[in-house]
CSV table of N, CA and C in Angstrom, one decimal:
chain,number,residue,atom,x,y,z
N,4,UNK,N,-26.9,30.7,15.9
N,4,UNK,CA,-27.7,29.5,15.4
N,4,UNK,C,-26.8,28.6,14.6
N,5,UNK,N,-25.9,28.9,13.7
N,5,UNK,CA,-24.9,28.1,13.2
N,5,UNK,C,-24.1,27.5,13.6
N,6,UNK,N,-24.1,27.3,15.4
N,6,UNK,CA,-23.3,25.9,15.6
N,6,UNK,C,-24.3,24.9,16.1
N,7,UNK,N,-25.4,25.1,15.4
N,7,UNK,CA,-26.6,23.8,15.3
N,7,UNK,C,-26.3,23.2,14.3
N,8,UNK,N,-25.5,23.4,13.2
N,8,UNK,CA,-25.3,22.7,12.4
N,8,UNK,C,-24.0,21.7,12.2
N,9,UNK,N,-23.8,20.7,11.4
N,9,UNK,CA,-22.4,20.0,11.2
N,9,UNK,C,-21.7,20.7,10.2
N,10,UNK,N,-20.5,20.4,10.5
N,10,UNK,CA,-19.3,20.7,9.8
N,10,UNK,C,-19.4,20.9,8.5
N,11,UNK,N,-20.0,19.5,8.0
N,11,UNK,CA,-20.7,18.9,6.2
N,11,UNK,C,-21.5,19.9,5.9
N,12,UNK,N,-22.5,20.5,6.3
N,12,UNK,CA,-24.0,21.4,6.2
N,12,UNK,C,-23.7,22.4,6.4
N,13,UNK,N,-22.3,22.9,7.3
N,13,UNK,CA,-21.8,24.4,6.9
N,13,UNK,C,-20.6,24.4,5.1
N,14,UNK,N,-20.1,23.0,5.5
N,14,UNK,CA,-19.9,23.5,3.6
N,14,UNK,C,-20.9,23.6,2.8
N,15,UNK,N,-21.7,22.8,3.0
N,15,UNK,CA,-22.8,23.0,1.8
N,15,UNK,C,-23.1,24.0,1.1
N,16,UNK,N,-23.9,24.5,2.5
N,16,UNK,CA,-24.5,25.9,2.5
N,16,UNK,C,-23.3,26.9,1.9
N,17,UNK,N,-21.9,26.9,2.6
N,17,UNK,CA,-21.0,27.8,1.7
N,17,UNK,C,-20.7,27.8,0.6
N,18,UNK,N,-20.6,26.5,-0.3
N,18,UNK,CA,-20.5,26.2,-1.4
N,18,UNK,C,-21.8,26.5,-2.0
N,19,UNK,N,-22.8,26.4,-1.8
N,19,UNK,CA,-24.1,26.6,-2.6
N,19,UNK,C,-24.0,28.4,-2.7
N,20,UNK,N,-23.8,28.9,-1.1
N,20,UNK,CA,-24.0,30.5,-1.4
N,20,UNK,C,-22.9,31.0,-2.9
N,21,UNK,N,-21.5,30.3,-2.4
N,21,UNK,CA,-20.8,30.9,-3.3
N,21,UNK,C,-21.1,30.5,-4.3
N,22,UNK,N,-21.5,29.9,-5.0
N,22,UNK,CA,-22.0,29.1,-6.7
N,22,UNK,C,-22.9,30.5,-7.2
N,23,UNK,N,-23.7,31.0,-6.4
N,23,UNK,CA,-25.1,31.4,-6.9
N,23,UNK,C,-24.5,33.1,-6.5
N,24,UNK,N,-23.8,33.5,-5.6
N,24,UNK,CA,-23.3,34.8,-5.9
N,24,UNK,C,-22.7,34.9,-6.8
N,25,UNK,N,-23.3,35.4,-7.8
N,25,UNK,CA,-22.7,35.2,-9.4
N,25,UNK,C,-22.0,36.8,-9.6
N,26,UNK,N,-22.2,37.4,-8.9
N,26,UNK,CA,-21.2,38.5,-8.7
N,26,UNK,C,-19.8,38.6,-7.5
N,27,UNK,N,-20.4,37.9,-6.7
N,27,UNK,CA,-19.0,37.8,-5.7
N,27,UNK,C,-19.2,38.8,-5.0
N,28,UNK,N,-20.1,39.6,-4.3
N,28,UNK,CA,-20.3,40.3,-3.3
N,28,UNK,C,-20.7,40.2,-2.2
N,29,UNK,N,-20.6,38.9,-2.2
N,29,UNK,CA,-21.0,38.7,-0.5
N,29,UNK,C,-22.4,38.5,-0.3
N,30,UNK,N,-23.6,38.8,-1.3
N,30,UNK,CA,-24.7,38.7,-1.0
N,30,UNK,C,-25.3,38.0,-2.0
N,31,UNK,N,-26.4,37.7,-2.0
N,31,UNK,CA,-27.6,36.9,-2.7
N,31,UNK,C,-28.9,38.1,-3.0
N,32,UNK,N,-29.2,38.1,-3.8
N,32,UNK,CA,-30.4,38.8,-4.2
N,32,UNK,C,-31.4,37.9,-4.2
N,33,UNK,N,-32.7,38.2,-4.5
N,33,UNK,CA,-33.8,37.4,-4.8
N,33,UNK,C,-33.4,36.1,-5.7
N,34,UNK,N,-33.1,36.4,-6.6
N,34,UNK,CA,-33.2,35.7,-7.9
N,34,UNK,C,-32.2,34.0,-7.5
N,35,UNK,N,-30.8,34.8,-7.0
N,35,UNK,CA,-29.9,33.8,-6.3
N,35,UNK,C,-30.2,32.9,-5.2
N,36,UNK,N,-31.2,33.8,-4.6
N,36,UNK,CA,-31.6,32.8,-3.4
N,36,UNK,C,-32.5,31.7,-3.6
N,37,UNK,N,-33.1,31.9,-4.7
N,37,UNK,CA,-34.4,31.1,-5.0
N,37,UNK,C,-33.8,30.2,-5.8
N,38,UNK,N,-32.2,30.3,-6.6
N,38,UNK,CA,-31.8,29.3,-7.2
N,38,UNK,C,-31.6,28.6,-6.1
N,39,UNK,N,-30.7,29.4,-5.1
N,39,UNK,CA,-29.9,28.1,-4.2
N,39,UNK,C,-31.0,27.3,-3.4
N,40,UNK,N,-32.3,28.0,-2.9
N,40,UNK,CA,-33.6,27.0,-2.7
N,40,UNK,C,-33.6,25.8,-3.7
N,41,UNK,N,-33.9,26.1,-4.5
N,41,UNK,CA,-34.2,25.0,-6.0
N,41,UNK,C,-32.9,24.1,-5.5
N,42,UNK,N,-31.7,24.0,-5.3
N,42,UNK,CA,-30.6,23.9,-5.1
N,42,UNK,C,-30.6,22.5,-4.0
N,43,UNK,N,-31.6,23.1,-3.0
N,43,UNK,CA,-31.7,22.4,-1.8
N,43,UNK,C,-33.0,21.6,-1.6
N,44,UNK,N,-34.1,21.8,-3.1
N,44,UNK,CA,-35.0,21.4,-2.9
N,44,UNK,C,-36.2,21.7,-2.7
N,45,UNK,N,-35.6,23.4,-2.0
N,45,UNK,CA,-37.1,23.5,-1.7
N,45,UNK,C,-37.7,24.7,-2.9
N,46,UNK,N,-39.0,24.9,-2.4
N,46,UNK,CA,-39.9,25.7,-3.6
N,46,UNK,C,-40.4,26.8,-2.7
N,47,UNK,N,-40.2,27.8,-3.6
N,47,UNK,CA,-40.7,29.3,-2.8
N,47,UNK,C,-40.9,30.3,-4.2
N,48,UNK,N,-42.4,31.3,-3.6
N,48,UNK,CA,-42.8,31.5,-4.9
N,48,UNK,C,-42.2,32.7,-5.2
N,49,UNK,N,-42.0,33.8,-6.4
N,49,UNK,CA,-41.6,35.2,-6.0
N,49,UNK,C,-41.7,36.1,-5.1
N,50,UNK,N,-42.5,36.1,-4.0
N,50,UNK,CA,-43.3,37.5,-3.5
N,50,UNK,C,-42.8,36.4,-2.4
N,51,UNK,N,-42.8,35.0,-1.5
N,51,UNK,CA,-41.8,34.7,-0.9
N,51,UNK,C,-40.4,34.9,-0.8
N,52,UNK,N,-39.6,34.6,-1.5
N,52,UNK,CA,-38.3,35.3,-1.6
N,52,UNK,C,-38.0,36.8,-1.8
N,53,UNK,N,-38.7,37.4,-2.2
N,53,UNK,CA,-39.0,39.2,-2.1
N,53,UNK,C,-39.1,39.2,-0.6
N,54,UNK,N,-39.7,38.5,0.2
N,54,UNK,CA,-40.3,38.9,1.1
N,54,UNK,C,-39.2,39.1,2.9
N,55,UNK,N,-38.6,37.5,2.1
N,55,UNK,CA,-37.3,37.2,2.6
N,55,UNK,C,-36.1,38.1,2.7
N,56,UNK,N,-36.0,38.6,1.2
N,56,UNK,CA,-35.1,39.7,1.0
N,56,UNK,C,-35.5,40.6,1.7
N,57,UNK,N,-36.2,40.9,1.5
N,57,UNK,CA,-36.6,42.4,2.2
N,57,UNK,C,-36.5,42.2,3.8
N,58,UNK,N,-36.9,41.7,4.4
N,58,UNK,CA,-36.7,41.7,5.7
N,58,UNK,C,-35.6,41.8,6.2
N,59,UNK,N,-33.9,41.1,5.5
N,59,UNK,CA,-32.9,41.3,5.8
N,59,UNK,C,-32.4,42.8,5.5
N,60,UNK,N,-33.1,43.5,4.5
N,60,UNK,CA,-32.9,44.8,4.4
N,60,UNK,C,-32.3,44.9,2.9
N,61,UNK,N,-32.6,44.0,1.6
N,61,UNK,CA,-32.9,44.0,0.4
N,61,UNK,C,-31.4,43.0,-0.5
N,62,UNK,N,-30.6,42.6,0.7
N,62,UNK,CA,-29.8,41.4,0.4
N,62,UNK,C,-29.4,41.2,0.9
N,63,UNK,N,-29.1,39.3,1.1
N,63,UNK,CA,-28.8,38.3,2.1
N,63,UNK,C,-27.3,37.7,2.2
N,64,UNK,N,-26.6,38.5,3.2
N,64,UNK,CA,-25.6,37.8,3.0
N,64,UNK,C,-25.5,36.2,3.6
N,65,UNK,N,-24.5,35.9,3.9
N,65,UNK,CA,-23.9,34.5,4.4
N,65,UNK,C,-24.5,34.0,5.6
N,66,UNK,N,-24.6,34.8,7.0
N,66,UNK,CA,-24.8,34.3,8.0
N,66,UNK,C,-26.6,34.6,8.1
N,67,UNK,N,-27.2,35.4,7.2
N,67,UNK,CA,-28.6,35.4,6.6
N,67,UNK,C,-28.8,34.2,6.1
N,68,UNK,N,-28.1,34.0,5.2
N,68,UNK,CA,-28.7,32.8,4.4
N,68,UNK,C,-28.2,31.4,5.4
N,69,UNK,N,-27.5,31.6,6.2
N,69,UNK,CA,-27.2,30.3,7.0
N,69,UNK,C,-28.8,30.3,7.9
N,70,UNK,N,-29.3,31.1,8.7
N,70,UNK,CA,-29.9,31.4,9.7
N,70,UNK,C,-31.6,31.0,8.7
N,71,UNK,N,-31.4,31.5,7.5
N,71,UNK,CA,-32.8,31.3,6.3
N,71,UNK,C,-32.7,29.7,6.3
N,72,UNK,N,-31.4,29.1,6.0
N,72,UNK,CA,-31.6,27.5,5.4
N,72,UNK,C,-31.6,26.7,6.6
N,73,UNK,N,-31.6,27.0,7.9
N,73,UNK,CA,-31.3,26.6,9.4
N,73,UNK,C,-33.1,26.7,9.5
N,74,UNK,N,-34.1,27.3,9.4
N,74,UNK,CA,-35.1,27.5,9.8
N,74,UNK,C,-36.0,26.7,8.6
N,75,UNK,N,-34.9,26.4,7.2
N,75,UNK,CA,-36.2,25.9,6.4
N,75,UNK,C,-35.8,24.1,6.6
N,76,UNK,N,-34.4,24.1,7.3
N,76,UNK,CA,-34.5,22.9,7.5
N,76,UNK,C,-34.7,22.2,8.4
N,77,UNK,N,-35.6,22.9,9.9
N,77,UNK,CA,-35.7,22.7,10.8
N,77,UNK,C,-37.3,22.3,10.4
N,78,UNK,N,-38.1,23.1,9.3
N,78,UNK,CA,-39.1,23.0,8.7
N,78,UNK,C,-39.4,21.7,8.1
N,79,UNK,N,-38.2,21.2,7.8
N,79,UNK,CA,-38.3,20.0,7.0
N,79,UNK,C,-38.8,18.9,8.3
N,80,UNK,N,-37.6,19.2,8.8
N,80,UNK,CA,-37.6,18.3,10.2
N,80,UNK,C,-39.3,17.9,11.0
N,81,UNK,N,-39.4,18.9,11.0
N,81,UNK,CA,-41.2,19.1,11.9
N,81,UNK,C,-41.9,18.1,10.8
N,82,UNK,N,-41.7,18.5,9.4
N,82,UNK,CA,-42.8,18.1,8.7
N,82,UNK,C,-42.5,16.5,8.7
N,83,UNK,N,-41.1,16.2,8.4
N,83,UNK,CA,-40.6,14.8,8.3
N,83,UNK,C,-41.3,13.6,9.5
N,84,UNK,N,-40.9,14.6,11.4
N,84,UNK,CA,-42.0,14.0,12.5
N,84,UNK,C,-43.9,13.9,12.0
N,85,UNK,N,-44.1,14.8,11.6
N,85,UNK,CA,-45.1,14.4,11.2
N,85,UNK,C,-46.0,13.5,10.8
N,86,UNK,N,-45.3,13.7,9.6
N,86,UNK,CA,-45.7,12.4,8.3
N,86,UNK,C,-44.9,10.9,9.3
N,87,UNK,N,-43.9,10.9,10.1
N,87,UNK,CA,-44.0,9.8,11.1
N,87,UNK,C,-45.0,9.1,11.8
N,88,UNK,N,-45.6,9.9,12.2
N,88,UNK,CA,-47.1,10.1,13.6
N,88,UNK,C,-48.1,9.9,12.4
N,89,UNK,N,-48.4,10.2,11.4
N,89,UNK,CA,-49.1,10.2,10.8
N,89,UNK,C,-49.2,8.7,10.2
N,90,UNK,N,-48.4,8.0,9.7
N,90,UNK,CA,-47.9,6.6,9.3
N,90,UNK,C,-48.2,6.1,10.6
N,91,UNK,N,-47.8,6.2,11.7
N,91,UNK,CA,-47.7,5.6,12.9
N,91,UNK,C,-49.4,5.3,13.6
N,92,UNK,N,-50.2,6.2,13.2
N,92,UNK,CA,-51.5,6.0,13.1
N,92,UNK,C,-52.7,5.5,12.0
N,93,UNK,N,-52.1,5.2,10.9
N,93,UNK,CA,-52.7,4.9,9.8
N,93,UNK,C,-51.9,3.2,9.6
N,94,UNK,N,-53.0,2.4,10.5
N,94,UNK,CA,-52.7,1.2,10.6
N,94,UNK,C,-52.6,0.2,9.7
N,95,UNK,N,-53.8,0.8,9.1
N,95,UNK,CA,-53.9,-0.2,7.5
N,95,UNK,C,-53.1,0.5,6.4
N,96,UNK,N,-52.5,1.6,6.5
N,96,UNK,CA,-51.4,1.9,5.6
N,96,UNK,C,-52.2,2.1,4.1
N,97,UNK,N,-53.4,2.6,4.4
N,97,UNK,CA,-54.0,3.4,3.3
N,97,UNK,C,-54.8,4.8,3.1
N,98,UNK,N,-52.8,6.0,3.6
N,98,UNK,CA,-53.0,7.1,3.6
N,98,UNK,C,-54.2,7.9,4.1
N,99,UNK,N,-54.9,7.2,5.1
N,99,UNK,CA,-55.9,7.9,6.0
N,99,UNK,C,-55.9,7.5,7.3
N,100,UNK,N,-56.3,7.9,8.1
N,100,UNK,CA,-56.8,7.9,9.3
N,100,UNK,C,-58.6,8.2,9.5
N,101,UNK,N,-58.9,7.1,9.8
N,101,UNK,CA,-60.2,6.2,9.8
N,101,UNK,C,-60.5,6.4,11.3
N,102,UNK,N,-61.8,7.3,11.4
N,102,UNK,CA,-62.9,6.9,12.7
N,102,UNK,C,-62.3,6.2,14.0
N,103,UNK,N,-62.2,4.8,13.1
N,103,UNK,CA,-61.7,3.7,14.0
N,103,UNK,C,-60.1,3.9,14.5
N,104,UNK,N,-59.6,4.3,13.9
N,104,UNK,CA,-58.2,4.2,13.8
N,104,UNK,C,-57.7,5.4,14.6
N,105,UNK,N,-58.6,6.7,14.8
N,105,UNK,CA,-58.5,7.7,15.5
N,105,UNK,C,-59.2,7.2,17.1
N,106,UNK,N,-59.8,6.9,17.0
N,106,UNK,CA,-60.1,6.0,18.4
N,106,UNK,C,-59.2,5.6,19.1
N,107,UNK,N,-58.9,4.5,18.3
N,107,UNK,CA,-57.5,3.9,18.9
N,107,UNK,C,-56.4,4.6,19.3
N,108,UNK,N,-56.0,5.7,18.1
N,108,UNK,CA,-55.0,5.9,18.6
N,108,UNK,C,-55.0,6.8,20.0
N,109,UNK,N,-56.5,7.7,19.8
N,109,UNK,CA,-56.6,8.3,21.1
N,109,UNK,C,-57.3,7.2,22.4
N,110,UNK,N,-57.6,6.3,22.1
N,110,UNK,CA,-57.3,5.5,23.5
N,110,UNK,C,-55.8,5.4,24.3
N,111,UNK,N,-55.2,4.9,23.2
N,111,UNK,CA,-54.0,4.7,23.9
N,111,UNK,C,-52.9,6.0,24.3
N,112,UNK,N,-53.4,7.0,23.5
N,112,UNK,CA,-53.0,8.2,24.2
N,112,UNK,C,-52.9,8.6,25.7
N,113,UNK,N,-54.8,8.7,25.7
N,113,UNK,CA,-55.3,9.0,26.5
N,113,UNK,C,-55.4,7.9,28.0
N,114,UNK,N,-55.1,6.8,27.5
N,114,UNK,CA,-55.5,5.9,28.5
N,114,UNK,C,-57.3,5.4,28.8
N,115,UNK,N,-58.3,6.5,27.9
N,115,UNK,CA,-59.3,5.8,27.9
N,115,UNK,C,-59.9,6.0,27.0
N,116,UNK,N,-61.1,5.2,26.4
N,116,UNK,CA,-61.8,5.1,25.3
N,116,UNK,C,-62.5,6.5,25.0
N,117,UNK,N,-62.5,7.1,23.7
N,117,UNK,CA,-63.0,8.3,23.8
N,117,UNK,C,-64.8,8.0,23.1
N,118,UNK,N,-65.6,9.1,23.4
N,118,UNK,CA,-66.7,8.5,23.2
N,118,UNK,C,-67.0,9.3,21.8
N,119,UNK,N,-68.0,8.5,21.3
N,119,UNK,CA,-68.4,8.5,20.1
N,119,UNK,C,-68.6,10.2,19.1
N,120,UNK,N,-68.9,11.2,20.8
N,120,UNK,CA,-69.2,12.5,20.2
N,120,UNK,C,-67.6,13.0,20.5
N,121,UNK,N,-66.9,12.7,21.1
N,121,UNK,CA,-65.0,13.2,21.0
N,121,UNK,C,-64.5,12.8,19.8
N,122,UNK,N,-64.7,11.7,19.7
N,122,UNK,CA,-64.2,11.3,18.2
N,122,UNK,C,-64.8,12.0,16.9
N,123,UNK,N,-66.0,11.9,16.5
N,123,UNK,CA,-66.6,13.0,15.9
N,123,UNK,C,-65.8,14.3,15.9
N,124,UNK,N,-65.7,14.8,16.8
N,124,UNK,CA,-65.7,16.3,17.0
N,124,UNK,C,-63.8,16.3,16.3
N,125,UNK,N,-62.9,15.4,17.1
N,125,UNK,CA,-61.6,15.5,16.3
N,125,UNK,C,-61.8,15.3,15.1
N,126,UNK,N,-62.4,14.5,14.5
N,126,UNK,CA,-62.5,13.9,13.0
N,126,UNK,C,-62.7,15.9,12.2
N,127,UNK,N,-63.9,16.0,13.0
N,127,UNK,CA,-64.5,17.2,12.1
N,127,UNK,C,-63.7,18.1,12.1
N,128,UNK,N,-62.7,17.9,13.0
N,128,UNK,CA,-61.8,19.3,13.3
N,128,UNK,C,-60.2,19.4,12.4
N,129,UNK,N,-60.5,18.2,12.2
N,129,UNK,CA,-58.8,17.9,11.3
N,129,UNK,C,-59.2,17.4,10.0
N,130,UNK,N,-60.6,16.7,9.6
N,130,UNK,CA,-61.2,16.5,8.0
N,130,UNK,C,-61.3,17.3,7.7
N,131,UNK,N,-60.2,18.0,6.9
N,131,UNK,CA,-60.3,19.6,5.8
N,131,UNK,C,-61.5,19.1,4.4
N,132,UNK,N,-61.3,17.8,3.5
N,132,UNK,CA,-61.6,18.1,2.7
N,132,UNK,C,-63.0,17.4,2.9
N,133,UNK,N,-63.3,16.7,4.1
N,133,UNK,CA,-65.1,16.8,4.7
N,133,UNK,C,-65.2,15.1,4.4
N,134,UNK,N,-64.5,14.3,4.0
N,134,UNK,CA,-64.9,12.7,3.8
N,134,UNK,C,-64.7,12.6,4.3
N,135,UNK,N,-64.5,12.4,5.9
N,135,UNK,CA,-64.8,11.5,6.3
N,135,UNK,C,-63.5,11.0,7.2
N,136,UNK,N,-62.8,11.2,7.0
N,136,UNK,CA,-61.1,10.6,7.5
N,136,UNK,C,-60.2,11.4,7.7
N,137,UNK,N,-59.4,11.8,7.8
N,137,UNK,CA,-58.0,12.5,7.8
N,137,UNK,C,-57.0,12.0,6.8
N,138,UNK,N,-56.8,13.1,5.7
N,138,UNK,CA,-55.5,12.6,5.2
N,138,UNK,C,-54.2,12.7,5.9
N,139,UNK,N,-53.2,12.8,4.9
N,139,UNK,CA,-52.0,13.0,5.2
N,139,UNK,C,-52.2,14.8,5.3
N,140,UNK,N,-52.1,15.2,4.4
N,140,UNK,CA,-51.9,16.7,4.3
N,140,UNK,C,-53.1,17.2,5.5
N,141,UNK,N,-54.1,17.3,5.6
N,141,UNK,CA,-55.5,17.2,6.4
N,141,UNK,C,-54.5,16.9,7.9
N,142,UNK,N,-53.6,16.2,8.1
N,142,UNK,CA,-52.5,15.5,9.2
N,142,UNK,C,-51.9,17.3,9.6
N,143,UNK,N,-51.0,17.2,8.6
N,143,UNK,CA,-50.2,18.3,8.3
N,143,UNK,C,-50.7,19.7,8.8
N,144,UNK,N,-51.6,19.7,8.4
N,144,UNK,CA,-52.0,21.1,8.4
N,144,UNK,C,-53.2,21.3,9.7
N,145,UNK,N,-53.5,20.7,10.5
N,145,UNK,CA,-54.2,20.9,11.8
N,145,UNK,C,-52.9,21.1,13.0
N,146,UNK,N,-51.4,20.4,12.4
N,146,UNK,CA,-51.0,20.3,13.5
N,146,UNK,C,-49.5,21.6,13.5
N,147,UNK,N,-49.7,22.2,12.0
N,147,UNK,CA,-48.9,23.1,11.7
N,147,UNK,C,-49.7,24.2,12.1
């Protein structure tokens, strides 16, 4: 998996591992890995990083932690298209997706007008928090 990455993003990542192996053994423990997250941005809670560790078999070395930051930033990636599509639908550019605006965009998907009870039914199926529209996050999380 690590010749998905550039040249730049394999230093990174080596520079970051080596900073946070604060003992120089090759591996990362919990504690290190969740710095080098913080490091990169991202947030993971204790019992996540426990969880991480432990599946590698209770520490992470190098080509672990390449293969861990390869998948959280492929995560990024997904979520980044998203919040695209999601702007790209939200016409009026006031962080929702509106009735009307889901219409649309599934007309032109679809090639034809959806009727009043299809629209309804998507609306209800992706409005998590029940008003009425689709947020961003409400976006996110139907299609994750």
């Amino acid at each position: 998996m690590a010749e998905l990455l550039e040249e730049s993003q394999m230093q990174e990542l080596s520079k970051v591992f080596r900073t946070f192996d604060l003992q120089n053994k090759g591996t990362l423990d919990t504690r290190e890995l969740g710095a080098c997250f913080r490091c990169f941005g991202y947030v993971a809670t204790e019992a996540d990083l426990a969880d991480l560790v432990n599946e590698v078999g209770g520490t992470v070395d190098f080509a672990q932690f390449v293969h861990i930051m390869q998948k959280k930033m492929k995560d990024c990636d997904a979520i980044a298209e998203m919040t695209a599509a999601f702007k790209a639908m939200d016409s009026d550019g006031d962080l929702h997706i509106s009735k009307s605006e889901l219409k649309h965009v599934f007309s032109m998907l679809m090639g034809f007008e959806p009727t009043a009870v299809e629209v309804d039914e998507l609306l209800r199926e992706a409005d998590v928090d029940g008003d009425g529209r689709i947020s961003q996050l409400d976006f996110v999380n139907v299609l994750s």
